[in-house]
Amino acid sequence: MVGRRGGFVSDLLARDKLVFNQKAKIIEMNIDFAIRDPEGEEVGRIRQEGQSKLKKFARLVTSLDQFMTHTLAVYDSQGAKVIELTRPAKIFKSTFVVNDGVGNEVGRIVQQNMIGKIRFGLTDSQGQELGSINAENWRAWNFSIRDASGSEVARITKTWEGLAKTVFTTADDYLLEVSRQNVPIALRQLILASAAGVDLALKQDARGLG
């Protein structure tokens, strides 16, 4: 597949169901997710990049994650970078800058509130609204992703049925389901980035000001 700017677009962006399967770790110092299809086959990977030994040590001995810049990269099964999302250091609300695999900015994921059901806005690189991510409960484990008209185009859920239960657990796994056809490529990229970044935006900051 070829994107509007002539770059290669991975088949990850064409899949309508993906599971983000995190390795179980006692202390989470380096985010590492397998991306799997519903049968449990690994079709991609998410890795945290740009972490120095000093930064890892600081994350281990302090609760200052939210004051640090974090970068995640999504790779497909061929090892090609599909998207990269960077969350600059924050005080309260998270903002992610999303780039495609060759470094062009796709858009941003911007946290809009801190109290109640969490909501994120999705904008393109020019700041135009493309949609939103809407938590369906105060603990923010299940999300409805909507386009600019308010119609649901995808969902992120923490529990599900019918998948390869021997592979997945309920602790740190997320299911992404795209329910609408012909979703624009920029919104597709932000949807994939949203599923990749939800853990960092919410759970990684649970230690907060600790």
Coordinates of N, CA, C and O in Angstrom, one line a residue, residues 16 30-31 51 61 74-75 84 87 104 126 134-136 138 143 148 174 199 204:
D16 N -8.3 -4.9 10.9 CA -9.4 -4.3 11.7 C -9.4 -4.9 13.1 O -10.3 -4.5 13.9
N30 N 10.8 -0.1 30.6 CA 10.9 0.0 29.1 C 9.7 -0.7 28.5 O 9.6 -1.9 28.6
I31 N 8.9 0.1 27.9 CA 7.6 -0.4 27.3 C 8.0 -1.3 26.1 O 8.8 -1.0 25.3
Q51 N 15.9 5.9 25.3 CA 16.1 5.9 26.8 C 17.6 5.7 27.1 O 18.1 4.6 26.8
V61 N 14.1 4.7 40.4 CA 14.2 5.2 41.8 C 13.3 6.4 42.1 O 13.3 6.8 43.3
V74 N 6.2 2.0 16.6 CA 5.4 0.8 16.2 C 6.1 0.3 14.9 O 6.2 1.0 13.9
Y75 N 6.5 -1.0 15.0 CA 7.1 -1.7 13.9 C 6.2 -2.8 13.4 O 5.5 -3.5 14.2
E84 N 5.5 6.6 14.9 CA 6.2 7.0 16.1 C 5.4 8.0 16.8 O 4.9 9.0 16.3
R87 N 5.5 11.6 23.6 CA 4.8 12.4 24.6 C 5.8 13.2 25.3 O 6.6 12.7 26.1
N104 N 7.3 12.2 9.1 CA 6.3 13.3 8.8 C 5.2 13.3 9.9 O 4.7 12.3 10.2
Q126 N -2.3 19.9 10.8 CA -2.7 21.4 10.7 C -3.6 21.8 11.9 O -4.0 22.9 11.9
N134 N -12.8 8.4 23.6 CA -13.7 8.6 24.8 C -13.7 7.4 25.7 O -14.2 6.3 25.3
A135 N -13.3 7.6 26.9 CA -13.3 6.6 27.9 C -14.8 6.3 28.3 O -15.6 7.2 28.4
E136 N -15.1 5.0 28.5 CA -16.4 4.6 28.8 C -16.7 4.4 30.3 O -17.8 4.1 30.7
W138 N -14.8 5.5 34.4 CA -13.8 6.4 35.1 C -12.4 5.9 35.2 O -11.4 6.6 35.3
F143 N -12.4 2.3 25.6 CA -12.5 3.5 24.8 C -13.3 3.4 23.5 O -13.2 2.4 22.9
A148 N -14.8 12.9 13.3 CA -15.2 14.2 13.6 C -16.7 14.5 13.7 O -17.2 15.4 14.3
Y174 N -4.6 -5.1 25.3 CA -5.7 -4.2 24.8 C -6.1 -4.7 23.4 O -5.2 -5.0 22.6
D199 N -1.6 2.9 27.3 CA -0.9 2.4 28.5 C 0.0 3.5 29.1 O 0.0 3.8 30.3
Q204 N 1.0 4.3 33.1 CA 2.3 4.6 33.4 C 2.4 5.8 34.3 O 3.4 6.0 35.1

